[in-house]
XYZ file of C-alpha atoms in Angstrom:
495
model
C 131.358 26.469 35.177
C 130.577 23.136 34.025
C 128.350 21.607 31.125
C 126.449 18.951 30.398
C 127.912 16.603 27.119
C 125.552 15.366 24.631
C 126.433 12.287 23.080
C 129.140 12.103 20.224
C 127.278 13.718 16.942
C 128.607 16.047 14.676
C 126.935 19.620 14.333
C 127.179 19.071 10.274
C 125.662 15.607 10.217
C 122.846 16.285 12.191
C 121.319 19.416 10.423
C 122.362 17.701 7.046
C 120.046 14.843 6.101
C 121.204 13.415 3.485
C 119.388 11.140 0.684
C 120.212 7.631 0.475
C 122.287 6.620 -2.133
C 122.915 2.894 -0.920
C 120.748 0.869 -3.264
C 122.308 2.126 -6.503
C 123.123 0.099 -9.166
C 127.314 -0.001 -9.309
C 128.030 1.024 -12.992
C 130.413 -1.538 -14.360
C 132.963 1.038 -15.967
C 133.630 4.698 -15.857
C 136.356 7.089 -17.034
C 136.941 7.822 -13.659
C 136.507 6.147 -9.947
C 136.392 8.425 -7.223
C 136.729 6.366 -3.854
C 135.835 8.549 -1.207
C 132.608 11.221 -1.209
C 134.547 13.911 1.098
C 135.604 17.103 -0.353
C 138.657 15.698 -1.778
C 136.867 13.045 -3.619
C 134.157 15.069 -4.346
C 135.578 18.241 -5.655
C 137.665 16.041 -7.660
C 134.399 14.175 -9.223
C 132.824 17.279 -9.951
C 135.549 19.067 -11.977
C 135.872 16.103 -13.986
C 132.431 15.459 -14.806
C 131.878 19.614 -15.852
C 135.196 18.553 -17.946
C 133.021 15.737 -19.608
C 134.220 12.476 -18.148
C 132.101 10.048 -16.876
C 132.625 9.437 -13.158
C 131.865 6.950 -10.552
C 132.137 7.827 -6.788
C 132.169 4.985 -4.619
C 131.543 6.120 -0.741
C 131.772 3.273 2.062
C 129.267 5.377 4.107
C 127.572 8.428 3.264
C 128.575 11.812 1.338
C 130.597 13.876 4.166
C 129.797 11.914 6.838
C 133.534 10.717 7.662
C 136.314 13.492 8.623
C 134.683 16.198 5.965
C 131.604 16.180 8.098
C 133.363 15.847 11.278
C 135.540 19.562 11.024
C 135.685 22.974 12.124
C 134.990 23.980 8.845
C 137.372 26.749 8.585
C 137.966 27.958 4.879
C 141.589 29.638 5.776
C 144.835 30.135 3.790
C 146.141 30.479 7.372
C 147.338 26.769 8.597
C 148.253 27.734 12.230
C 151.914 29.115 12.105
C 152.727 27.677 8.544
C 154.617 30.415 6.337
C 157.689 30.719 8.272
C 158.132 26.904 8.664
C 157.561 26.454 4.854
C 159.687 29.815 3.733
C 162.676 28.374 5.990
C 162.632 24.912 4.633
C 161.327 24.960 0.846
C 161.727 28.745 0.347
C 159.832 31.786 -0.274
C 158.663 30.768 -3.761
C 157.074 27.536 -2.364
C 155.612 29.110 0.734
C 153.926 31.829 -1.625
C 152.292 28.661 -4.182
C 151.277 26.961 -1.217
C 149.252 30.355 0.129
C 148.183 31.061 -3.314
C 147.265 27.491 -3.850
C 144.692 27.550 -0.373
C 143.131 30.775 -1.727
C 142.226 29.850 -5.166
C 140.157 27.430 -3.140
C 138.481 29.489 -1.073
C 137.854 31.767 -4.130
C 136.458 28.492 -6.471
C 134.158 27.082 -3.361
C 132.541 30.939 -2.961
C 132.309 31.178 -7.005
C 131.124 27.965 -7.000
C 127.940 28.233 -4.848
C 126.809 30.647 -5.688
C 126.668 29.506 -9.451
C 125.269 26.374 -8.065
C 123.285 28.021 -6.080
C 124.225 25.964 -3.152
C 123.199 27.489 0.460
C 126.431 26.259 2.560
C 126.339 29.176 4.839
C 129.587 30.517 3.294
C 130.609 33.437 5.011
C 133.353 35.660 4.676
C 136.018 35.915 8.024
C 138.969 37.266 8.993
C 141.163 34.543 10.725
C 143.615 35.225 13.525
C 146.429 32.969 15.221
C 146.575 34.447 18.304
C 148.931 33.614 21.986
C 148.639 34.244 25.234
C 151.944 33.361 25.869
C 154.363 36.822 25.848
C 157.308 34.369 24.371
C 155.275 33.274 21.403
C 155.654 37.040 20.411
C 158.487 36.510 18.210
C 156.994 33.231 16.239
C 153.743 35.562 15.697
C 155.485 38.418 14.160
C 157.515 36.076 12.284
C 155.106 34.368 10.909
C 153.311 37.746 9.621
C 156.525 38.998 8.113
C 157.121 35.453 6.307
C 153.067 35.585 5.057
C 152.357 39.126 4.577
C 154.043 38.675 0.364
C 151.544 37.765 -1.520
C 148.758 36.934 1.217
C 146.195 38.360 2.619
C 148.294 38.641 5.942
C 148.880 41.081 8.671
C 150.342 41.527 12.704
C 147.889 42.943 15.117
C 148.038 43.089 18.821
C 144.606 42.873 20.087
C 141.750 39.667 18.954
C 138.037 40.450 19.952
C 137.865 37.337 22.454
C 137.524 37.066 25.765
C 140.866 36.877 26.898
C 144.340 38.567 27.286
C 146.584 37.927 24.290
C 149.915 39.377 23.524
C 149.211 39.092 19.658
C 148.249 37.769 17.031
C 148.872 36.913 13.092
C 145.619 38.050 10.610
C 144.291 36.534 7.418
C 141.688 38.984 6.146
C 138.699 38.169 4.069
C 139.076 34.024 4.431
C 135.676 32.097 4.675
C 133.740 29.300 7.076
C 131.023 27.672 5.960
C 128.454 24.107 6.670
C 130.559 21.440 4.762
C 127.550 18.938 5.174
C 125.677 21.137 2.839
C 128.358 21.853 0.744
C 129.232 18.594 -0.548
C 125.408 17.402 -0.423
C 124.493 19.883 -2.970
C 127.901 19.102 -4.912
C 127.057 15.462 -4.883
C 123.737 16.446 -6.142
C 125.194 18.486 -9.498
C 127.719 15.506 -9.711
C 124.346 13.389 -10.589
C 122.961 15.895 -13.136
C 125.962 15.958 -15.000
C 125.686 12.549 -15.596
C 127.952 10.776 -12.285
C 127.002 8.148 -10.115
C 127.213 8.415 -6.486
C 127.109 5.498 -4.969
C 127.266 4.875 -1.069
C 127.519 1.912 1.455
C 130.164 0.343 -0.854
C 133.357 -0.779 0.111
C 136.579 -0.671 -1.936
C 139.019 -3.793 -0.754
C 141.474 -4.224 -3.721
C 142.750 -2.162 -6.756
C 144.343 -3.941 -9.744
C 146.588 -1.112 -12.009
C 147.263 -3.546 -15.027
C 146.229 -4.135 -17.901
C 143.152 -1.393 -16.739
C 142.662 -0.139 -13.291
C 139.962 -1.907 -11.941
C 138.216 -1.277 -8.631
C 137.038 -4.553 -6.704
C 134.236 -3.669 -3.841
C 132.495 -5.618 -1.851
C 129.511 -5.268 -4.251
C 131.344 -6.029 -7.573
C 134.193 -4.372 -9.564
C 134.447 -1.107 -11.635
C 136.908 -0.692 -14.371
C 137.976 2.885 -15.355
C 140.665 4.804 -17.244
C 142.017 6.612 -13.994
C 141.308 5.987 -10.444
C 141.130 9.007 -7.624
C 141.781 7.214 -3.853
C 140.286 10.083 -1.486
C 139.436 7.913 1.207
C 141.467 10.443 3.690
C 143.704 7.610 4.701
C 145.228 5.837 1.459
C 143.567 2.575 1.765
C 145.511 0.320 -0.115
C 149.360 -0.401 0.661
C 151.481 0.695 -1.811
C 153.266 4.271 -1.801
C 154.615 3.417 1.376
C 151.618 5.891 3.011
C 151.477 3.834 6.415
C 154.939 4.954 6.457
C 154.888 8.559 6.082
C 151.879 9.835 7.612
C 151.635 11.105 11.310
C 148.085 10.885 12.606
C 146.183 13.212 14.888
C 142.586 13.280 16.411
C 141.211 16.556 17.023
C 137.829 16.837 19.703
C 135.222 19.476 18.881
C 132.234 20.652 21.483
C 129.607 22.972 19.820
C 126.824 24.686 22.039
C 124.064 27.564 22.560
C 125.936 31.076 22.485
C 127.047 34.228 21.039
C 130.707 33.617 19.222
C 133.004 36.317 18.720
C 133.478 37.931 15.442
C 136.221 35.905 13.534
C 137.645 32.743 13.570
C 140.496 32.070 16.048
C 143.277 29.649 16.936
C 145.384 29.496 19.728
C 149.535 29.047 18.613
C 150.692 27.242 21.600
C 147.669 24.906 22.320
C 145.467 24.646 19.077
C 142.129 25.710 20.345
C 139.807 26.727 17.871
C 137.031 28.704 17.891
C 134.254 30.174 15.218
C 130.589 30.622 15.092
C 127.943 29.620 13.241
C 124.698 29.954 12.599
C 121.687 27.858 11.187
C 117.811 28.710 11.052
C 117.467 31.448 14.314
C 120.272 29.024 16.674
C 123.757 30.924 17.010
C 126.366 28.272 17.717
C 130.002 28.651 19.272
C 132.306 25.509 18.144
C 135.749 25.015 20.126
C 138.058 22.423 19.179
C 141.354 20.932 20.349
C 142.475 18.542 23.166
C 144.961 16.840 20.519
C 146.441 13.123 20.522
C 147.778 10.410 18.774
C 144.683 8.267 17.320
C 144.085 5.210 19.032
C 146.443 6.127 22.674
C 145.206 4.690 25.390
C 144.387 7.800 26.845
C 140.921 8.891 28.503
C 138.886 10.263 25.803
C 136.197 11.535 27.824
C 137.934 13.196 30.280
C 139.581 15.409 27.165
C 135.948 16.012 26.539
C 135.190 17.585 29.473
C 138.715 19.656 29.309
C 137.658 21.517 26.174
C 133.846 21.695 27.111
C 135.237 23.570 30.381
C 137.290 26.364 27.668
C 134.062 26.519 25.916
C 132.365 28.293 28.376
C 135.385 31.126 27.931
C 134.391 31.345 24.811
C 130.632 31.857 24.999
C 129.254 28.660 25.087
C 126.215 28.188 27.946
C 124.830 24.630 26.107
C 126.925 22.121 24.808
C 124.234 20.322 22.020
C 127.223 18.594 19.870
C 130.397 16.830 20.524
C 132.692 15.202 17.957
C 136.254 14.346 16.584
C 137.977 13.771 13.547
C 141.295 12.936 12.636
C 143.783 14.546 10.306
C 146.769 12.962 9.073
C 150.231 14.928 8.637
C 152.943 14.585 5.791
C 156.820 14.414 6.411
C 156.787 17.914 5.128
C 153.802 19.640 6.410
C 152.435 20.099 2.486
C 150.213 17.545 1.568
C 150.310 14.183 -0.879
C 148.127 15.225 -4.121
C 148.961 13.448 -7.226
C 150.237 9.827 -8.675
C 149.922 7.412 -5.931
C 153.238 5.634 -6.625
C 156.174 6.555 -9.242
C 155.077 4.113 -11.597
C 151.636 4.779 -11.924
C 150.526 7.082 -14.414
C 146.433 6.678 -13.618
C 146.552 6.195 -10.004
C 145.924 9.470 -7.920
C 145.965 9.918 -4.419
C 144.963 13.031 -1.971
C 145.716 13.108 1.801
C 148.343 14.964 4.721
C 145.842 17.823 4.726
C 147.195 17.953 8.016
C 143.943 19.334 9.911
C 143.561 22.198 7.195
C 141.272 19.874 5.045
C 138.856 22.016 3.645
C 140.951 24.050 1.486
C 143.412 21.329 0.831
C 141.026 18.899 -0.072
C 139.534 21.796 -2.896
C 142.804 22.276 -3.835
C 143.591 18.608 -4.076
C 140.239 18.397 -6.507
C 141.607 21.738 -8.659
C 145.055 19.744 -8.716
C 143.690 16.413 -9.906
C 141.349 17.664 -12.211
C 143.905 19.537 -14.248
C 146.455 16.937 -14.059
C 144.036 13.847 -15.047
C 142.742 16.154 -18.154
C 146.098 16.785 -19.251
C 146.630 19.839 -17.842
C 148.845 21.541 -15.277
C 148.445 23.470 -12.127
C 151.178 25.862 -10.323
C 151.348 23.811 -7.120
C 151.461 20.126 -9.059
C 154.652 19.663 -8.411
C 155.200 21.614 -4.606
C 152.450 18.914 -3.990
C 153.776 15.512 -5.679
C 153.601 12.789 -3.540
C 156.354 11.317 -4.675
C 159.151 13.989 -3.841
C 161.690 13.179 -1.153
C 164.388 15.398 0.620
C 167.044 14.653 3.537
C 164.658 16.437 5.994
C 161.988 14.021 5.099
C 164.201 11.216 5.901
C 164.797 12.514 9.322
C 161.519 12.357 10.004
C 160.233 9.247 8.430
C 162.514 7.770 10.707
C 160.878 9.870 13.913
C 157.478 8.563 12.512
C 158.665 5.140 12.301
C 160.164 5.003 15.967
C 156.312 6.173 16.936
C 154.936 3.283 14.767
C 156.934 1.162 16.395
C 156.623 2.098 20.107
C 152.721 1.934 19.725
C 152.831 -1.581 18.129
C 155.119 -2.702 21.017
C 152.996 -0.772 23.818
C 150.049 -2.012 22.671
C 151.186 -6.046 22.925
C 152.969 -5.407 26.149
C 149.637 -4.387 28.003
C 147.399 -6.472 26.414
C 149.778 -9.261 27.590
C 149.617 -7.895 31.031
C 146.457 -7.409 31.633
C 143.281 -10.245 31.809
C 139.989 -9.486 31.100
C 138.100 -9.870 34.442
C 134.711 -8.903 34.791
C 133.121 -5.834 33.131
C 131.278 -3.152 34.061
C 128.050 -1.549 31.393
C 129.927 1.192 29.057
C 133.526 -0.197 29.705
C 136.329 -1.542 27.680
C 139.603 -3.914 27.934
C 142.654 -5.378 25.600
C 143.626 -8.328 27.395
C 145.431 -11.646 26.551
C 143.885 -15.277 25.955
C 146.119 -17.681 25.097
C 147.903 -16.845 21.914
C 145.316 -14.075 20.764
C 144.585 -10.499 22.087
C 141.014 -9.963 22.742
C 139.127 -6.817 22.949
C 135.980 -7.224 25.157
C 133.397 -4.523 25.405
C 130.031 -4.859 27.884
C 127.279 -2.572 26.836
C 125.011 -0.719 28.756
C 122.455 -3.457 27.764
C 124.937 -5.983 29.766
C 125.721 -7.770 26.320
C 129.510 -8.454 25.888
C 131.388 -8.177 22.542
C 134.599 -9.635 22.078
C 136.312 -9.399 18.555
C 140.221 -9.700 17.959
C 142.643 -6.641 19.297
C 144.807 -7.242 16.039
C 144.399 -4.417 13.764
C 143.229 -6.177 10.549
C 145.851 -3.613 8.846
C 148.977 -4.167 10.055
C 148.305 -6.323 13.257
C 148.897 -3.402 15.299
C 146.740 -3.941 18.960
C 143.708 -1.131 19.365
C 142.732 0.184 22.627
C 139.613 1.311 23.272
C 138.368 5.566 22.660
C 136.028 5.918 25.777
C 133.987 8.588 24.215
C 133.010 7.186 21.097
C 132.633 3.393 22.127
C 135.291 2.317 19.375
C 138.395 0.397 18.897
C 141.307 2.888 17.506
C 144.697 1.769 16.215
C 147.691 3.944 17.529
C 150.190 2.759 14.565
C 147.838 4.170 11.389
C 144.500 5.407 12.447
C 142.043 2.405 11.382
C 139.013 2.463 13.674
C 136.352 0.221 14.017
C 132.755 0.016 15.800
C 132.775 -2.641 19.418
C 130.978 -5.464 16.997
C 134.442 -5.154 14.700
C 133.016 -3.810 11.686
C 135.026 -0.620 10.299
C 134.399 2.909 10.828
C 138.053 4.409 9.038
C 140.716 3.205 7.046
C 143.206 2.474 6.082
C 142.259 -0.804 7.118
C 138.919 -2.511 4.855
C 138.695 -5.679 6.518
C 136.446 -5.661 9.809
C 138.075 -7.215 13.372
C 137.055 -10.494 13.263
C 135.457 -12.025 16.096
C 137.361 -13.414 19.066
């Protein structure tokens, strides 16, 4: 059975209007700058203005409309097949802080609304990683064994879905919830305890000495300590272009009747979880995973997971989206000082697609640690800890960096642009420069430079979205050249 695809808008954003906060003043000093309104940023903001400190959030779009408005919005301890990975290469003690670490922030989000009184359709769930596939038997039941101390965790052998499984791994009593509404009505309390929220502002530069100061395209900010949350560290030092693996992640949501819980296949990473808002009951399924910025067909992935969909209950599709997730050298994410020497610098990012209770966690973390406090999982999470397995694979990463930046010249300098056809895309060569040259369905053609304004890497074109991704880091960026995600600030200038 086939469906119908809307076109590319995300579930969250569209029953989520949000206010505009784009003609705000830009308060010339703070105690804090938050760059970034997602929940990282904006957790972060909030726990420090309840603490007292006056805070600025700077946002270069809206609140939660970048990757925290474009999830699955799963509120899980359970990160796909984590524990045993963890346990076997940090150790029991680190695997349990981690857990522990994911459900304090499930527990401070459900406290927290309801305190707030902030109606984000927070549910309680059980959450299962399930298989089809009789030889991931063993992984399942040792993943249970290596979370069942401490969490929430359990084996089971049957899933209420509608398909034969040989097992799965249970979380009881996680959470899911509308993450649009969440960090609206956060934002919101972030203003009555005396923030600023300011959107449509752009950082580009960050001074540390003799005060951190924030330079955006509307003017600087000077603070006492300065939280980057943008997802994707924006500015390039902390070597995070180097040790961050990138994935995009496709989500279809549509009319239907979802199952109970909320599910994720081991072996292929297809999610599914319900939802539902006024009298509509919505199934979301994501998955169809790839590098950020391949040159692969977008749409066609689409279709793939809008096909699984209707397994899974779905007879309308009415949303389509993606986000992407970036992963750390260790599989635990980057919360803390940006760079050794830094002491009021903070970063947050590697949620590695589990964003929604990492990035809480990330704002419990940075909270405590910028009020001179401590938290149990400061240090499992410092950003700035190395080990000879890490090394390994910041070399692995940096092969992939490398091939991308090479693939990407090779066919642009193979290729010529020719004519174009309404709704199509091509990298080509001309001269000395790469072009990228994209006819609209109006018949108008817009050619700005390939070179990622980054790194120089060369983007190729995401089919579904009508943008220009960058394989080697993740920067994207609309078909007139102006940017959509970091890291890079700078738009793609035109050809």
């Amino acid at each position: 059975m086939s469906i119908e695809l809307p076109e590319p808008r995300s579930l969250w954003v569209d029953t989520a209007p949000a206010p505009d906060r784009a003609g705000r003043d830009l308060p010339a000093e703070a105690d804090v700058v938050v760059i970034g309104a997602g929940i990282a940023g904006l957790t972060t903001a909030y726990g420090l203005a309840r603490a007292g400190k006056s805070v600025v959030v700077l946002e270069a779009a809206q609140v939660a409309s970048g990757v925290s408005g474009h999830t699955t919005a799963k509120l899980s301890a359970q990160h796909a097949l984590k524990y045993a990975t963890l346990t076997s290469r940090k150790g029991k003690p680190a695997a349990t802080r981690y857990g522990r670490a994911q459900l304090e922030a499930i527990e401070w989000v459900a406290r927290t609304s309801s305190e707030l009184g902030i109606d984000c359709g927070f549910r309680r769930r059980d959450s299962f990683v399930y298989s089809t596939d009789s030889s991931q038997l063993g992984k399942l039941q040792q993943e249970a064994d290596a979370a069942e101390a401490g969490l929430p965790a359990d084996f089971v052998e049957h899933v209420d879905l509608p398909i034969t499984t040989v097992g799965a791994v249970r979380f009881v009593d996680q959470a899911q919830f509308h993450p649009r509404h969440w960090l609206l009505g956060l934002a919101d309390h972030i203003e009555r305890l005396g923030g600023h929220v300011v959107e449509r502002v752009r950082a580009r530069k960050l001074d540390e000495r003799p005060s951190p100061t924030v330079h955006t395209d509307r003017g600087q900010v000077k603070a006492r300590d300065v939280v980057v949350a943008t997802h994707y560290p924006i500015f390039d030092r902390g070597l995070y272009w180097a040790r961050l693996d990138i994935t995009r992640d496709l989500v279809v949501a549509g009319v239907g009747e979802a199952p109970p819980g909320m599910y994720l296949d081991a072996v292929t990473h297809r999610s599914i979880r319900g939802h539902t808002e006024g009298d509509r009951h919505y199934v979301i399924v994501g998955g169809e995973h790839y590098r950020t910025g391949e040159p692969v067909d977008v749409e066609a992935r689409y279709r793939r997971l809008a096909e699984a969909a209707t397994t899974f209950g779905v007879t309308k599709a009415t949303h389509r989206w993606s986000a992407h997730d970036m992963t750390t050298l260790d599989n635990v994410p980057y919360i803390g000082r940006y760079h050794p020497a830094t002491h009021h610098v903070w970063v947050a990012t590697g949620f590695g697609q589990w964003g929604m209770t990492g990035g809480t966690s990330a704002g419990l973390v940075l909270t405590e640690l910028i009020t001179g406090g401590d938290h149990p999982a400061a240090n499992l999470y410092d950003p700035n800890r190395f080990d000879l397995k890490s090394s390994v694979t910041l070399a692995e990463d940096g092969a992939k960096v490398g091939k991308q930046y090479v693939a990407g010249y090779t066919r642009a300098l193979t290729s010529t642009a020719g004519d174009l056809a309404p709704g199509t895309a091509k990298v080509s060569r001309r001269g000395a420069d790469v072009v990228a040259s994209y006819r609209g369905e109006d018949g108008q053609l817009r050619e700005v430079s390939a070179r990622c304004t980054h790194l120089g890497c060369v983007v190729a074109f995401n089919n579904a979205e009508k943008t220009w991704d960058c394989a080697c880091h993740g920067s994207r960026f609309a078909t007139d050249g102006s940017v959509i995600q970091g890291p890079a600030t700078r738009p793609l200038p035109p050809a």
